[in-house]
PDB file of C-alpha atoms in Angstrom:
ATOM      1  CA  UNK A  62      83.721  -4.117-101.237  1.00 53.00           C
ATOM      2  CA  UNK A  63      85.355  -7.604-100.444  1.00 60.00           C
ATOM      3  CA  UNK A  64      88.529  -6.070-102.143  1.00 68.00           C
ATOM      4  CA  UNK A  65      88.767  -3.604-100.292  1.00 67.00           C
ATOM      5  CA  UNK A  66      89.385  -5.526 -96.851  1.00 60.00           C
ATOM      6  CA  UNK A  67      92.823  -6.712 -98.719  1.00 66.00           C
ATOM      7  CA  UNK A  68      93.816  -3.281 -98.692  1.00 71.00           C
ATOM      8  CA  UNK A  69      94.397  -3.717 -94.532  1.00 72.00           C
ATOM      9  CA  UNK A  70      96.589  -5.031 -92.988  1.00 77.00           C
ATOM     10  CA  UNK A  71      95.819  -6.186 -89.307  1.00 78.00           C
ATOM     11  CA  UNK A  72      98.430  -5.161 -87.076  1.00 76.00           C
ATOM     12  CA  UNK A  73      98.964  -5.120 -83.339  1.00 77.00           C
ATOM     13  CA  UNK A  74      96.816  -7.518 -80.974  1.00 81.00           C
ATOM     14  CA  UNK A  75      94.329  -9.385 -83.522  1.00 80.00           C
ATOM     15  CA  UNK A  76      91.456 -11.361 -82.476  1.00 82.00           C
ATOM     16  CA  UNK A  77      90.361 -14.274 -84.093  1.00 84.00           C
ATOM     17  CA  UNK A  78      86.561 -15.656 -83.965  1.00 85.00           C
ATOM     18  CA  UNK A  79      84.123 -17.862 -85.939  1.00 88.00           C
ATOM     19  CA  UNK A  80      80.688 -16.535 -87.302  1.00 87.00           C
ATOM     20  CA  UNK A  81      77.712 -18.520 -88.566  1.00 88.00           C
ATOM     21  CA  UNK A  82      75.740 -16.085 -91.458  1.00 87.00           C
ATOM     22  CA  UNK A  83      72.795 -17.349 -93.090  1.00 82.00           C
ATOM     23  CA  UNK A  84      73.205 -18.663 -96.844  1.00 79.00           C
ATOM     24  CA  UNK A  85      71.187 -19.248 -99.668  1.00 78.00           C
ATOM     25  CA  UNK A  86      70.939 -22.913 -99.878  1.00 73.00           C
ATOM     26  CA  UNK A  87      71.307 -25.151-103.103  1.00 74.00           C
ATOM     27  CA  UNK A  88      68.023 -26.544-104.923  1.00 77.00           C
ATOM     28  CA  UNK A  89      69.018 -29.785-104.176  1.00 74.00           C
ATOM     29  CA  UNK A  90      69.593 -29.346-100.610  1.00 71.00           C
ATOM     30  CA  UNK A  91      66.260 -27.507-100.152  1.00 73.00           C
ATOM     31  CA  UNK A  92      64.439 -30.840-100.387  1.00 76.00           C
ATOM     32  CA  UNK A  93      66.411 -32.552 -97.479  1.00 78.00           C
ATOM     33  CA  UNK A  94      65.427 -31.832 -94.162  1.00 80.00           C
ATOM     34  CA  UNK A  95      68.075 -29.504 -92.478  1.00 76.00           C
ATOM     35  CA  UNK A  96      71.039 -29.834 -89.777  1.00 77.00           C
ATOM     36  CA  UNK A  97      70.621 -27.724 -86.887  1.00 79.00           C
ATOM     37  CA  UNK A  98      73.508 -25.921 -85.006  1.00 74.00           C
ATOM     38  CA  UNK A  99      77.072 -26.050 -86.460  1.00 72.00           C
ATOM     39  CA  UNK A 100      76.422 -28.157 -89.576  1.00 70.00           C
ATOM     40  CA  UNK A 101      73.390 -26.650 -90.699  1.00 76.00           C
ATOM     41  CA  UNK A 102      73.144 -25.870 -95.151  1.00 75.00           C
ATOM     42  CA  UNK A 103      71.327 -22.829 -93.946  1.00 79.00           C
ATOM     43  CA  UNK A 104      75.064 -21.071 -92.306  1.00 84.00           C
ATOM     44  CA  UNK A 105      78.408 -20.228 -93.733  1.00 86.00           C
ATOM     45  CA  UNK A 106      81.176 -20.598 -91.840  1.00 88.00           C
ATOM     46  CA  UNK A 107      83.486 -17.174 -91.307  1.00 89.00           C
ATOM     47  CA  UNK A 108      86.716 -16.801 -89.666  1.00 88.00           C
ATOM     48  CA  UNK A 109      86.402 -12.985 -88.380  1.00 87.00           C
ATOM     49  CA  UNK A 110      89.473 -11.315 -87.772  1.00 86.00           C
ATOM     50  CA  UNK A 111      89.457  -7.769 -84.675  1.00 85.00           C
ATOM     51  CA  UNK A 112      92.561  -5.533 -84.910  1.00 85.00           C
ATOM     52  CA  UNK A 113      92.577  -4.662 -81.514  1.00 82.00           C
ATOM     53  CA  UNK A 114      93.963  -0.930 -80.914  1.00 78.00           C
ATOM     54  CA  UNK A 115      94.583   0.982 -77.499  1.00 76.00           C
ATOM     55  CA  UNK A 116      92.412   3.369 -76.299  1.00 75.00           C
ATOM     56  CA  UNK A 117      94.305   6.509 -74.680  1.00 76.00           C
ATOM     57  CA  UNK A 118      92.005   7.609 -71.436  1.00 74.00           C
ATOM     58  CA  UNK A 119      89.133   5.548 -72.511  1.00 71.00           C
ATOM     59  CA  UNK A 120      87.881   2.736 -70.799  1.00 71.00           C
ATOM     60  CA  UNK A 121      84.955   0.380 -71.706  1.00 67.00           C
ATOM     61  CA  UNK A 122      82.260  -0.761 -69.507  1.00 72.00           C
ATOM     62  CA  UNK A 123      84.052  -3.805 -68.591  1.00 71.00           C
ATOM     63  CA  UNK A 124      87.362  -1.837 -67.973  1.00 70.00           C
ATOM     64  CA  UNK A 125      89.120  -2.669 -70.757  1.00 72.00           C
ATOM     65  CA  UNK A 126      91.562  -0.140 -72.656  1.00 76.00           C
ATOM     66  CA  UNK A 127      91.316  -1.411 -75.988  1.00 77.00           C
ATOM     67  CA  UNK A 128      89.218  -0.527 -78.897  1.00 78.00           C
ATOM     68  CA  UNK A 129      88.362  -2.235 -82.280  1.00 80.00           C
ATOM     69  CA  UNK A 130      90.513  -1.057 -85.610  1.00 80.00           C
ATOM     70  CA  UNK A 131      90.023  -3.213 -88.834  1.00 82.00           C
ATOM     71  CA  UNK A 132      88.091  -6.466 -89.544  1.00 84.00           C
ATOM     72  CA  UNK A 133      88.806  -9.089 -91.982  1.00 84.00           C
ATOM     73  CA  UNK A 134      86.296 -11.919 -92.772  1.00 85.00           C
ATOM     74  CA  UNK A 135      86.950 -14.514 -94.618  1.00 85.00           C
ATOM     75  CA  UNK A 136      84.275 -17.828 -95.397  1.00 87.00           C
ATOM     76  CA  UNK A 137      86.105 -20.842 -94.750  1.00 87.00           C
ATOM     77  CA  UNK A 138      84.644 -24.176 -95.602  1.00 87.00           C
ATOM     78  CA  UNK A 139      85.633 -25.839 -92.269  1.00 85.00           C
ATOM     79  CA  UNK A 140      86.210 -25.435 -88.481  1.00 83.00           C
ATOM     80  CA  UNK A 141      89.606 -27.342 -88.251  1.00 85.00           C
ATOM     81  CA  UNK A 142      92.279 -26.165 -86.577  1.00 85.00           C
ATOM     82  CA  UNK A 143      94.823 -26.608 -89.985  1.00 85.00           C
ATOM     83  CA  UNK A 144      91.742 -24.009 -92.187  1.00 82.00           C
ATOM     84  CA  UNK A 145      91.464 -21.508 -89.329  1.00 80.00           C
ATOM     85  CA  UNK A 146      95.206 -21.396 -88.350  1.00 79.00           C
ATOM     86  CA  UNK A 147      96.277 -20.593 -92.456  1.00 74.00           C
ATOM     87  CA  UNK A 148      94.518 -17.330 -92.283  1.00 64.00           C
ATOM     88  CA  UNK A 149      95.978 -16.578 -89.056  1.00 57.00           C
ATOM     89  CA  UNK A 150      99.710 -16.911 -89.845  1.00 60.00           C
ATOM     90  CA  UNK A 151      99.272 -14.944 -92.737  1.00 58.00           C
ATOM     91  CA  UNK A 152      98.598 -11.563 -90.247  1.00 53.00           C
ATOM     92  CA  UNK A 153     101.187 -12.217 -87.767  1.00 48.00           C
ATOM     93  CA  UNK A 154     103.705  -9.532 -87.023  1.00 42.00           C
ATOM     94  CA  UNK A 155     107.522  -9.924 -87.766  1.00 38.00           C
TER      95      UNK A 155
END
């Protein structure tokens, strides 16, 4: 199923966000007392990527005249600027 998202491509606006999932920790780390927020062994870090498509006569609830096409998600192992920004580049248009 993780293939398949390859098979996209984004195109158009795209809309890029971080998501925290829970993880199955290592044995080792179970032992150690755990992080909260941001850090924590418990969450995997995912860059989540929204095509955003217009809507023709449809409006949301906050106005807006957009709706969602495709996601992409991809685990990253940090929040820097240089690890989100690679996935990024690789969607933009040309």
């Amino acid at each position: 199923m993780g293939k398949r998202d390859d098979t996209y491509e984004l195109q158009r606006i795209i809309e890029l966000d971080e998501g925290f999932f829970s993880a199955e920790t290592a044995e080792q780390e179970k032992e150690k007392p755990l992080k909260r927020g941001r850090g924590s062994q418990k969450k995997s870090k995912v860059l989540v990527m929204a095509e955003s498509v217009p809507a023709e006569g449809e409006t949301t609830s906050k106005g807006k005249t957009r709706k969602v096409g495709h996601l992409k998600m991809t685990v990253i192992p940090d929040l820097k600027a240089v690890t989100v920004n690679k996935p990024g580049k690789t969607h933009e248009i040309k």
